PDB file of C-alpha atoms in Angstrom:
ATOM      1  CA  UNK E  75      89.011 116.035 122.954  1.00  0.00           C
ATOM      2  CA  UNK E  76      89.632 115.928 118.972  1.00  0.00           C
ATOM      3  CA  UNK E  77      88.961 113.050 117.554  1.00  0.00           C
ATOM      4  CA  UNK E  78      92.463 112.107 114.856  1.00  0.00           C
ATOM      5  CA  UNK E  79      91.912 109.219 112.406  1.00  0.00           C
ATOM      6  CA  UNK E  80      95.095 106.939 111.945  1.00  0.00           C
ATOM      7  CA  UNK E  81      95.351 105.885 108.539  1.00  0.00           C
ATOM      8  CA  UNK E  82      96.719 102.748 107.153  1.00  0.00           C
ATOM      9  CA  UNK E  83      98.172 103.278 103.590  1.00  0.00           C
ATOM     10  CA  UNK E  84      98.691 100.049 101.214  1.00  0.00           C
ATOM     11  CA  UNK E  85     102.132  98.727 101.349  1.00  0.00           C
ATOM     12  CA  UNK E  86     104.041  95.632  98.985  1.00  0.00           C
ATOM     13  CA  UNK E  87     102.264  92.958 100.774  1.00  0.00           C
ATOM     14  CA  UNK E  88      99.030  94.664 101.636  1.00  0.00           C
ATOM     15  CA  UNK E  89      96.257  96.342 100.244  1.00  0.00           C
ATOM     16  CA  UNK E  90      92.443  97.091 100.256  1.00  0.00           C
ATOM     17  CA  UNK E  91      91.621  96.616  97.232  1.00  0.00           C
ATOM     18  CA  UNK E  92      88.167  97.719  96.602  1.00  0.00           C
ATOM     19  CA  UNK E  93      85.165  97.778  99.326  1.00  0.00           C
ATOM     20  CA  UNK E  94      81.245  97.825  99.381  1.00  0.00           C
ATOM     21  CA  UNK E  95      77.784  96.707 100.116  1.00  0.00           C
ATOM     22  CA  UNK E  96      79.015  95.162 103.156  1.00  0.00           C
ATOM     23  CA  UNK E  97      82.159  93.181 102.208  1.00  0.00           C
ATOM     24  CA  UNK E  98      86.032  93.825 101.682  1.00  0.00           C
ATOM     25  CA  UNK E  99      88.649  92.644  99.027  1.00  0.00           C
ATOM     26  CA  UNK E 100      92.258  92.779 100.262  1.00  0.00           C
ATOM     27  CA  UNK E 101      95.604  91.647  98.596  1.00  0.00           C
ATOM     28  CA  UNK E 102      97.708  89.753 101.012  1.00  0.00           C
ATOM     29  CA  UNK E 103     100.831  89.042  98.991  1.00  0.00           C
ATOM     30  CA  UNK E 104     100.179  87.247  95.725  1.00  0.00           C
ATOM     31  CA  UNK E 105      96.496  85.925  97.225  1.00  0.00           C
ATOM     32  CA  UNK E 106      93.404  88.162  97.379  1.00  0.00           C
ATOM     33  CA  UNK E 107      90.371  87.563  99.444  1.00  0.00           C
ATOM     34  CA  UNK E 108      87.304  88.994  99.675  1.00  0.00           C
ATOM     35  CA  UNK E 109      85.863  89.338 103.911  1.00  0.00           C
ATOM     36  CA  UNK E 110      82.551  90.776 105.351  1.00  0.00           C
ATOM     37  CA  UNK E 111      82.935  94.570 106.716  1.00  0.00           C
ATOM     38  CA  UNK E 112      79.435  95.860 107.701  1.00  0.00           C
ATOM     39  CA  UNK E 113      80.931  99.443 107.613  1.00  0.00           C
ATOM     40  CA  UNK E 114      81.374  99.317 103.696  1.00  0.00           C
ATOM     41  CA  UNK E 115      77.873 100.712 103.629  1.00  0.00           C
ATOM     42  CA  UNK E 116      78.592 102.157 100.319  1.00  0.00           C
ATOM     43  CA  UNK E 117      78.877 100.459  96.579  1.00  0.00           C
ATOM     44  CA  UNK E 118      82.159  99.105  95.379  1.00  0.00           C
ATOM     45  CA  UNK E 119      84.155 100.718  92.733  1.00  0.00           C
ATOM     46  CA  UNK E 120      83.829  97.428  90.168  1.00  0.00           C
ATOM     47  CA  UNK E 121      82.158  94.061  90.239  1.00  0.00           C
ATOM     48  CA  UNK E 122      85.414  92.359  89.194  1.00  0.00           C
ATOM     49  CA  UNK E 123      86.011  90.855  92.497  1.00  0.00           C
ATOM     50  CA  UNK E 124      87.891  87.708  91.165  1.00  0.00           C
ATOM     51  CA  UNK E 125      89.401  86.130  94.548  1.00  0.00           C
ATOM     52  CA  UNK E 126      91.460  83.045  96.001  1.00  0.00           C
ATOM     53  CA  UNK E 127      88.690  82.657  98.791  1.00  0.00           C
ATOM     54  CA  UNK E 128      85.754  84.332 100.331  1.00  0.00           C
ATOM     55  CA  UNK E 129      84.982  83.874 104.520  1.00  0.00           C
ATOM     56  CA  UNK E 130      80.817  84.013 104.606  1.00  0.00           C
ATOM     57  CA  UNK E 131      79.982  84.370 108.547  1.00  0.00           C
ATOM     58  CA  UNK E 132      77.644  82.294 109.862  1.00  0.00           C
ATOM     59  CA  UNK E 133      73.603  82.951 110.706  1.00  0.00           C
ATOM     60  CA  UNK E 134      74.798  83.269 114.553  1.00  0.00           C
ATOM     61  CA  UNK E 135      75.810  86.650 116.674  1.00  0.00           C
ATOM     62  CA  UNK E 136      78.930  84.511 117.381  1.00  0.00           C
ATOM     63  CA  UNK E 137      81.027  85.551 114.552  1.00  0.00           C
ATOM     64  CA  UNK E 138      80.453  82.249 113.282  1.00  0.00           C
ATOM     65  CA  UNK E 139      81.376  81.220 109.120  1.00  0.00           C
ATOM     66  CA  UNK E 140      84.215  79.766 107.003  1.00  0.00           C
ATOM     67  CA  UNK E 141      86.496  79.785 104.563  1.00  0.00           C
ATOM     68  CA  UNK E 142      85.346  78.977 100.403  1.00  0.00           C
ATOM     69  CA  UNK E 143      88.057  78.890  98.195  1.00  0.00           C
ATOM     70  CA  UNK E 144      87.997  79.431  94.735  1.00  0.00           C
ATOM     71  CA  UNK E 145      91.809  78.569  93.939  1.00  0.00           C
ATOM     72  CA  UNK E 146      94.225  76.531  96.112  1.00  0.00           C
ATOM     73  CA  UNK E 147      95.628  78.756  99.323  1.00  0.00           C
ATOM     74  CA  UNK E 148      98.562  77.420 101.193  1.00  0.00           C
ATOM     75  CA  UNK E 149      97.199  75.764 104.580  1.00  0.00           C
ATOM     76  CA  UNK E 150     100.009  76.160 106.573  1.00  0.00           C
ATOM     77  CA  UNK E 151     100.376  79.974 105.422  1.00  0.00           C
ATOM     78  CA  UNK E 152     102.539  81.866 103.888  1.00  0.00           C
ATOM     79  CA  UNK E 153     105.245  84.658 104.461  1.00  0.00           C
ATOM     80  CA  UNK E 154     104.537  88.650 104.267  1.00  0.00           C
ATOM     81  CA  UNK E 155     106.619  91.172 104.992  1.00  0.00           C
ATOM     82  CA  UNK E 156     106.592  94.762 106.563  1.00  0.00           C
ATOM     83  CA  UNK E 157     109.226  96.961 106.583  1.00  0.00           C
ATOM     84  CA  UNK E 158     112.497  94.779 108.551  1.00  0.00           C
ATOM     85  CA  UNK E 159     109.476  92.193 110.012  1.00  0.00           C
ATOM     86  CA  UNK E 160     108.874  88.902 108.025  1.00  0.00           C
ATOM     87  CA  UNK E 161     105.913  86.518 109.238  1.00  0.00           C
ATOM     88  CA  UNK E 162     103.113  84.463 108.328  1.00  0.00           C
ATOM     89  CA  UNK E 163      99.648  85.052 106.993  1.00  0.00           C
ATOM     90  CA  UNK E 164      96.850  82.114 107.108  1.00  0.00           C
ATOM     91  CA  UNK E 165      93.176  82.385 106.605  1.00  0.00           C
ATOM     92  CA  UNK E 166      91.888  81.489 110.777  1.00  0.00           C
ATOM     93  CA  UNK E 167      88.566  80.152 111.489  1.00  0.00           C
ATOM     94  CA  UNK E 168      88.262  83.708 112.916  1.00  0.00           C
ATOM     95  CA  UNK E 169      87.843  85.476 109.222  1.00  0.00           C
ATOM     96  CA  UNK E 170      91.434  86.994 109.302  1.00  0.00           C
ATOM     97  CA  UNK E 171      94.323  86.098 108.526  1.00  0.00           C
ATOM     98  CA  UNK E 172      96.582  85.809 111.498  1.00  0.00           C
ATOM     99  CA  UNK E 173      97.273  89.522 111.770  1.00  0.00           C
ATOM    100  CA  UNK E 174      96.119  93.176 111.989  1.00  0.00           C
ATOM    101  CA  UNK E 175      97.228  95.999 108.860  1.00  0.00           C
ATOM    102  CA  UNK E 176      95.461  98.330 110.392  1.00  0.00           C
ATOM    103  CA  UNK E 177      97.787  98.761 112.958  1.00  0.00           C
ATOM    104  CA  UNK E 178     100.453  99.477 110.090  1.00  0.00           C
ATOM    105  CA  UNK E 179     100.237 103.286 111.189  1.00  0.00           C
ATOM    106  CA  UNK E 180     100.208 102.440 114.805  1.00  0.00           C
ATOM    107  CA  UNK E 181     103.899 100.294 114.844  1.00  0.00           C
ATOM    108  CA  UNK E 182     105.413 103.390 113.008  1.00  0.00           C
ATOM    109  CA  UNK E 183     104.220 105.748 115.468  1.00  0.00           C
ATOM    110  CA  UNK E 184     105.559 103.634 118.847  1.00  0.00           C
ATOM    111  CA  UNK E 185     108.531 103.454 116.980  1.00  0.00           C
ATOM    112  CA  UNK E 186     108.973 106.985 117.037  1.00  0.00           C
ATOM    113  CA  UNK E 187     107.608 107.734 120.165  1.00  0.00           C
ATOM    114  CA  UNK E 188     111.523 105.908 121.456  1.00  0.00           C
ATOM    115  CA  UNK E 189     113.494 106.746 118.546  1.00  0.00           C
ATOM    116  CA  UNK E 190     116.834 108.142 120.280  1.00  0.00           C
ATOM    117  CA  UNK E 191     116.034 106.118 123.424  1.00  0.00           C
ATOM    118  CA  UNK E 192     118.425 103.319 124.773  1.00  0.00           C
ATOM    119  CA  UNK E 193     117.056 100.117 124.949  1.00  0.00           C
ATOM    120  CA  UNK E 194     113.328 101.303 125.272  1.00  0.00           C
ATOM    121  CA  UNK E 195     111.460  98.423 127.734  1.00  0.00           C
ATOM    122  CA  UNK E 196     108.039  97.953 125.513  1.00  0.00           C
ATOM    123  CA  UNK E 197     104.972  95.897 126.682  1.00  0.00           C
ATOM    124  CA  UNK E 198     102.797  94.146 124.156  1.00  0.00           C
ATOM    125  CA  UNK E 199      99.743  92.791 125.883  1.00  0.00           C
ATOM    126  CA  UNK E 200      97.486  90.413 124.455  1.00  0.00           C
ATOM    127  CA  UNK E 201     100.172  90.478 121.704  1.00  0.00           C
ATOM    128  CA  UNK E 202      98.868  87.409 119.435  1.00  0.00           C
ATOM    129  CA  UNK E 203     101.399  86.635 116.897  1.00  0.00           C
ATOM    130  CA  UNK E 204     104.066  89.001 117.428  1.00  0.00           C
ATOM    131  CA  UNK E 205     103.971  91.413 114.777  1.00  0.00           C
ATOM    132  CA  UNK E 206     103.504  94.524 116.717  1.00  0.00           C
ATOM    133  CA  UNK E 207     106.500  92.939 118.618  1.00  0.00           C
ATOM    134  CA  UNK E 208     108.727  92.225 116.097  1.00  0.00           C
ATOM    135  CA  UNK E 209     107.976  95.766 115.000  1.00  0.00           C
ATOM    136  CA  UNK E 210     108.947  97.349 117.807  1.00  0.00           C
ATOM    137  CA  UNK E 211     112.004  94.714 118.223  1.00  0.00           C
ATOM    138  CA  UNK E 212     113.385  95.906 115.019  1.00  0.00           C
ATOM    139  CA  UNK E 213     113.999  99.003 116.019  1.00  0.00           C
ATOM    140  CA  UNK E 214     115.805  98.368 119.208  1.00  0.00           C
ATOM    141  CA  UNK E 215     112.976  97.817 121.798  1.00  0.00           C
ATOM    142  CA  UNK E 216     113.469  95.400 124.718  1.00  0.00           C
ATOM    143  CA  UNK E 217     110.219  93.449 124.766  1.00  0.00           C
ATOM    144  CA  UNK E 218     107.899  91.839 126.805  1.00  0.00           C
ATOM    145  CA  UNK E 219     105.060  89.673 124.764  1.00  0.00           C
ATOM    146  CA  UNK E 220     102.093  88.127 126.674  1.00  0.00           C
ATOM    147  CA  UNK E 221      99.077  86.495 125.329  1.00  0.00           C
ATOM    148  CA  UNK E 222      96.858  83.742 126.557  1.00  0.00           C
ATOM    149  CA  UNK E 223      97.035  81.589 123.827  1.00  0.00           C
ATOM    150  CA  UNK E 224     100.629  79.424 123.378  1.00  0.00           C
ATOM    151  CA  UNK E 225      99.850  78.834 119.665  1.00  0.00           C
ATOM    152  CA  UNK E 226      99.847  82.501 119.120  1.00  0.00           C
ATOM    153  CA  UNK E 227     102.793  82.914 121.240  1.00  0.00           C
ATOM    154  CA  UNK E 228     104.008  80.334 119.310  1.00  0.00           C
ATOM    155  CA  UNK E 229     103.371  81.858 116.011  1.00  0.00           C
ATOM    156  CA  UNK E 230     104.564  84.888 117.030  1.00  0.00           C
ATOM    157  CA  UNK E 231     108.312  82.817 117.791  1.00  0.00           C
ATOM    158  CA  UNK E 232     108.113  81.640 114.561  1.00  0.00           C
ATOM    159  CA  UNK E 233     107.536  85.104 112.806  1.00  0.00           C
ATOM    160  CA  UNK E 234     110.761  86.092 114.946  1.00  0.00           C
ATOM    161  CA  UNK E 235     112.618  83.477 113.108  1.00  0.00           C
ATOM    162  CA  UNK E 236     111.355  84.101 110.173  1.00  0.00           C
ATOM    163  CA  UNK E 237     112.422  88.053 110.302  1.00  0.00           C
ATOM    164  CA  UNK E 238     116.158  87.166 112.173  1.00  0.00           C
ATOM    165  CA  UNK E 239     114.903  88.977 115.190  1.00  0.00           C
ATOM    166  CA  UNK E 240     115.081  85.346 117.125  1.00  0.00           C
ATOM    167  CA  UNK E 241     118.212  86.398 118.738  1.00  0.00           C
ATOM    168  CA  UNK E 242     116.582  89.879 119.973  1.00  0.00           C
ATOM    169  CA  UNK E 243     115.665  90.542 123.960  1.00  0.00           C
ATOM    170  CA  UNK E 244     111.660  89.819 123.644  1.00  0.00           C
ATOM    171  CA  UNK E 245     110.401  87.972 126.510  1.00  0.00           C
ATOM    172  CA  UNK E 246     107.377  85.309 125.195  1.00  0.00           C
ATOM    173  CA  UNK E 247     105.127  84.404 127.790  1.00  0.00           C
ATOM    174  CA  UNK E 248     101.506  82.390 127.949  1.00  0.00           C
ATOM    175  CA  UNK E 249      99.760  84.355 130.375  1.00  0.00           C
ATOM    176  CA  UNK E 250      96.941  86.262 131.432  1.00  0.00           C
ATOM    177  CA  UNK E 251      97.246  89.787 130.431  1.00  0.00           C
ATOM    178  CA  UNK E 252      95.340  91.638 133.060  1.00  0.00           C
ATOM    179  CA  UNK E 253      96.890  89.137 136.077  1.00  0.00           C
ATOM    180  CA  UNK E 254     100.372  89.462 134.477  1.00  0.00           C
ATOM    181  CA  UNK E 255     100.212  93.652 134.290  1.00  0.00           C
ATOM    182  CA  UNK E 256      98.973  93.357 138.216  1.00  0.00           C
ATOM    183  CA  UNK E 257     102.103  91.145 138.754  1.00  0.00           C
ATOM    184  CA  UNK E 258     104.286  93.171 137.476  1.00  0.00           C
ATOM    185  CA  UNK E 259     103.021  96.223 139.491  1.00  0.00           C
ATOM    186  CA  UNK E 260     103.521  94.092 142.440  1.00  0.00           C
ATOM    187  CA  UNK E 261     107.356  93.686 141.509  1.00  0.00           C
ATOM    188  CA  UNK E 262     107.934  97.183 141.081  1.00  0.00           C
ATOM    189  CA  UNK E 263     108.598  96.674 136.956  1.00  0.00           C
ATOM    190  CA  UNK E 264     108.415 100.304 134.889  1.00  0.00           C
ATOM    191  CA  UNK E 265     107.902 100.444 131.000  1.00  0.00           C
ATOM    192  CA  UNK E 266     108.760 102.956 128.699  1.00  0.00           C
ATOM    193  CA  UNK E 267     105.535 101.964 126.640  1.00  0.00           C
ATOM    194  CA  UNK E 268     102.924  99.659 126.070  1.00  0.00           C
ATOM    195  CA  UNK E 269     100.470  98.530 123.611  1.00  0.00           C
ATOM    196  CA  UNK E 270      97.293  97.549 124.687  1.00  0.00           C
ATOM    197  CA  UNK E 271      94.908  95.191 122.256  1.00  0.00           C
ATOM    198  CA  UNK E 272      92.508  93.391 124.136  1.00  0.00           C
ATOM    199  CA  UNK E 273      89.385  91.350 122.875  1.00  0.00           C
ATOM    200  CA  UNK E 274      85.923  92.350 123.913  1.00  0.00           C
ATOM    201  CA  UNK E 275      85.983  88.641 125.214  1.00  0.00           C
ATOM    202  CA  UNK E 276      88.130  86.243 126.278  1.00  0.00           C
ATOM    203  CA  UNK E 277      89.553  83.819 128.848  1.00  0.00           C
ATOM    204  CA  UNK E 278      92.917  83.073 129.880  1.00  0.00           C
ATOM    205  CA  UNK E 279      94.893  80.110 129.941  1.00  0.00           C
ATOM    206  CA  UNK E 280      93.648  79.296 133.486  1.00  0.00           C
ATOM    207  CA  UNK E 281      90.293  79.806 132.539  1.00  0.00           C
ATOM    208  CA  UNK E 282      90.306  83.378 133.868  1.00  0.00           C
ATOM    209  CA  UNK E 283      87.441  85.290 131.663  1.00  0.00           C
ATOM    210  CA  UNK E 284      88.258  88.654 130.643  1.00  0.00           C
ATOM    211  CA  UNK E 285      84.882  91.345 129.441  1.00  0.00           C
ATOM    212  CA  UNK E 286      86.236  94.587 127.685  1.00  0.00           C
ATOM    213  CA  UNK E 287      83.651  96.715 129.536  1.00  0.00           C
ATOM    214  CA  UNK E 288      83.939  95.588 132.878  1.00  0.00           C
ATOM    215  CA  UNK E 289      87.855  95.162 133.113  1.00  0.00           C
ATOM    216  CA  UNK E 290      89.741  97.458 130.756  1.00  0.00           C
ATOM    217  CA  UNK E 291      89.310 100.182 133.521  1.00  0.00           C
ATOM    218  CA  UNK E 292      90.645  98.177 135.943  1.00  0.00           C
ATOM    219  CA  UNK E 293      93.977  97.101 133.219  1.00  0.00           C
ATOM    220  CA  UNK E 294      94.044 100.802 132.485  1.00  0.00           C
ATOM    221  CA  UNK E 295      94.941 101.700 135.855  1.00  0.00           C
ATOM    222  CA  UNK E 296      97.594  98.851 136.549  1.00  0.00           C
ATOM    223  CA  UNK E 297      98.789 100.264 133.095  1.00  0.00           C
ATOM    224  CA  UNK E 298      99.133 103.390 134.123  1.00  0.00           C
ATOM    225  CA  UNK E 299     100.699 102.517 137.615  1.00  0.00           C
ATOM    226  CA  UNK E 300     104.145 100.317 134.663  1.00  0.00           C
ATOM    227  CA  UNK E 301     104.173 104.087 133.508  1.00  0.00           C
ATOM    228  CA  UNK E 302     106.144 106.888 135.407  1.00  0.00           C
ATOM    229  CA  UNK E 303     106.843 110.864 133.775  1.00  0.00           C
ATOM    230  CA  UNK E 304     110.317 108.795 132.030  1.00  0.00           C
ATOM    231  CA  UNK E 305     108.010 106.805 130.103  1.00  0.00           C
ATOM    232  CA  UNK E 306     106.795 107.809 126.711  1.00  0.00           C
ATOM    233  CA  UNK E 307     103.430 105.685 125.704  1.00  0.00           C
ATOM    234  CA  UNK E 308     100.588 103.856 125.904  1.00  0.00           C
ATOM    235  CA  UNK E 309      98.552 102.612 123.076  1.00  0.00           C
ATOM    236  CA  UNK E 310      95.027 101.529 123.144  1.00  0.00           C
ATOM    237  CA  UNK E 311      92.971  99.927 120.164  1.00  0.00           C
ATOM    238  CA  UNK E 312      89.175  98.273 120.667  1.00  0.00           C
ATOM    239  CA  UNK E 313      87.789  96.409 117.929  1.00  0.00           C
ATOM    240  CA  UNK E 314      84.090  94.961 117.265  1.00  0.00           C
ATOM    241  CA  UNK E 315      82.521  97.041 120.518  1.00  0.00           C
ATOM    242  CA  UNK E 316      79.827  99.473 120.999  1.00  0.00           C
ATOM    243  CA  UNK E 317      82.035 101.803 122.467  1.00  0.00           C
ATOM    244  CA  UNK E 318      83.099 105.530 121.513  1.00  0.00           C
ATOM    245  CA  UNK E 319      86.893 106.407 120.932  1.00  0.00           C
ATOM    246  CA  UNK E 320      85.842 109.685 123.034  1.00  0.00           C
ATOM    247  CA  UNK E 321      84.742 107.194 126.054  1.00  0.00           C
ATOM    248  CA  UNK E 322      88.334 105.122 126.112  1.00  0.00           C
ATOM    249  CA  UNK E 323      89.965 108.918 125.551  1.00  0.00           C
ATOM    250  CA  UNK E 324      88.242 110.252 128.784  1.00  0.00           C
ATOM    251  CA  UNK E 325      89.221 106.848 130.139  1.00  0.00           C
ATOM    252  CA  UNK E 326      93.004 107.522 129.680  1.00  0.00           C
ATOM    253  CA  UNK E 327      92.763 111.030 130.816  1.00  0.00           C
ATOM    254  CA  UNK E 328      91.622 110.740 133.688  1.00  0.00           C
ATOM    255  CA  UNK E 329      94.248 107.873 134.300  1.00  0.00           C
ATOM    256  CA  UNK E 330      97.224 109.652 133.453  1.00  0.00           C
ATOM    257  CA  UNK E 331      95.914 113.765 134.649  1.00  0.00           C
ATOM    258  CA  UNK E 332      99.067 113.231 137.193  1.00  0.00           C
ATOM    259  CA  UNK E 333     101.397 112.509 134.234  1.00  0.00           C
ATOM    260  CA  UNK E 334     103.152 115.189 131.454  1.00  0.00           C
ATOM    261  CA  UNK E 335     102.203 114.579 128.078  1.00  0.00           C
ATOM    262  CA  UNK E 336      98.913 114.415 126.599  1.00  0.00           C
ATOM    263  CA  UNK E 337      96.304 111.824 125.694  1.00  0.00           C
ATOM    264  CA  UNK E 338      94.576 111.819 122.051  1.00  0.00           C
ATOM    265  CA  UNK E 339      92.117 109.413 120.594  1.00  0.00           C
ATOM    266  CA  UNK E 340      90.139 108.526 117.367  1.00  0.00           C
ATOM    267  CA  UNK E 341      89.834 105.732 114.666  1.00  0.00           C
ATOM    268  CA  UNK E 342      91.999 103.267 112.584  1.00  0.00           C
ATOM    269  CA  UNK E 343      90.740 103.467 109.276  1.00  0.00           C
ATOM    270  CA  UNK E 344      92.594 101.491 105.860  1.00  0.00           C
ATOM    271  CA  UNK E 345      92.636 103.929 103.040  1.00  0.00           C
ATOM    272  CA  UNK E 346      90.935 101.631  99.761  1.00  0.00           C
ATOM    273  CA  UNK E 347      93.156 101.455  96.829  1.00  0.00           C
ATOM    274  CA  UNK E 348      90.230 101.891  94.110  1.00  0.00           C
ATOM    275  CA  UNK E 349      88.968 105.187  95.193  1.00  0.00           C
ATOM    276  CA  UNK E 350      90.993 106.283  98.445  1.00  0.00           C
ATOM    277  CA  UNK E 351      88.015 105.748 100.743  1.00  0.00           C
ATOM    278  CA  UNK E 352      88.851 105.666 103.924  1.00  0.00           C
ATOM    279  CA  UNK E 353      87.566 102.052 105.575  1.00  0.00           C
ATOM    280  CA  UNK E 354      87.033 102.358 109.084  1.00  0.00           C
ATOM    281  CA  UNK E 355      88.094  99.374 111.106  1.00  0.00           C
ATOM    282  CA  UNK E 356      88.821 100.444 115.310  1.00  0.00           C
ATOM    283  CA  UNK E 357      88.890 103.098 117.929  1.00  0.00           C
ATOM    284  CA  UNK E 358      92.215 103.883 119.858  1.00  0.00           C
ATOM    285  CA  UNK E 359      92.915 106.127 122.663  1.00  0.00           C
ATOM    286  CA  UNK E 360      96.507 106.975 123.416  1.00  0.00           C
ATOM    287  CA  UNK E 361      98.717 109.179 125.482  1.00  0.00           C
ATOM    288  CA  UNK E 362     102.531 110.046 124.887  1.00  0.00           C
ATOM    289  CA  UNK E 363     104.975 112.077 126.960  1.00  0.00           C
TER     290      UNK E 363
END
């Protein structure tokens, strides 16, 4: 299998501005902030890394740290927009900022994979605050959004207001992704893609714990069984794991041998505006009819 990097280009609202010796600055609208990235092995193009705030992680394994601000950053957020989609950026206690740019090159490519197509019935799964959904709602998708946590499900309502897509067919629902994808086999339910973005841990809103490694296979398959020769994707990213984007690519092909189409699989990588390095940030697997 070849491996194909994805590659996120800067847009208005977005950009990596420079990168090196183990840390990232990014423009997020009119703010700029500087984040760890232990894969910026290399030096940075300048030393003129003048910032609004800086997140230094914590001594612990956890992924662990805070927020220092050197100018005053809205606390509530504030709005960014991509392409038709409007929503809301905020520094988290988790070092980002309540979204994912790297998957820039990701929501163009779903929305071709059902250009032409009717009503396309998409499934966001562990969907966080909607922007892959609003994405994908933009351009005519019917969607389905489930995460485990009701203030990102709430967030991501809020980012549909914010954009006008609040009147748009996109189902919101607190849930556990893995138990609602086995529900939904149960009823009989068929997709014409998903997008798959699960944590290497997490737990539910019932308390249901969920470990990349043991239980992605398992997701995969139930996945794969929403999917028929009609459908047209599947997306898979993996972030912050010691796994190989050749290891989730033999994963889907072996799921989807019965199925036409084919499966690829590589990296997400941000392209840096100073030099045009190429930042790597996940793996993804993916197959597409």
């Amino acid at each position: 299998m070849d491996l194909q990097t994805l590659i996120g280009e800067p847009w208005p609202d977005y950009g990596l501005i420079d990168s090196g010796n183990g840390r990232k600055l990014e423009r997020y609208g009119s703010y700029r902030f500087i984040r760890p990235e232990p894969q910026a092995m290399w030096a940075p193009a300048t030393t003129d890394w003048a910032s609004d705030g800086e997140f230094i992680p914590g001594s612990d394994d956890e992924g662990g740290g805070r927020w220092y601000y050197d100018k005053p950053v809205p606390k509530d957020g504030w709005p960014l927009a991509w392409n038709e989609v409007t929503f809301k950026a905020s520094c988290t206690p988790f070092r980002h900022l309540g979204f994912f740019p790297d998957m820039a090159p990701v929501w163009e490519w779903m929305r071709r994979q059902v250009a032409g197509k009717a009503e396309p019935q998409v499934m966001n799964l562990f969907g966080y605050t909607g922007v892959g959904t609003l994405a994908m709602a933009a351009s005519g998708a019917q969607m389905v959004h489930v995460d485990a946590s009701k203030k990102s499900v709430s967030a991501g309502r809020a980012n549909a207001e914010l954009s006008g897509l609040a009147d748009r067919p996109i189902r919101w629902i607190v849930d556990d992704a893995a138990k609602f994808a086995a529900r939904e086999v149960r009823r009989g339910r068929r997709y014409d893609g998903i997008l798959l973005d699960p944590p290497k841990y997490g737990r539910g809103p019932d308390g249901e714990v969920w470990r990349l490694e043991e239980d992605l296979p398992g997701l995969i398959g139930n996945c794969r069984a929403l999917l028929n020769a009609d459908s047209n994707f599947l997306f898979l990213t993996v972030y912050a794991v010691r796994m190989s984007a050749l290891a989730i690519g033999e994963l889907l092909a072996q799921a989807f041998a019965d199925l036409p189409g084919k499966v690829e699989a590589g990296e997400l990588a941000v392209r840096e505006e100073a030099r045009g390095l190429l930042l790597p940030t996940a793996i993804w697997a993916r197959w597409s009819r």
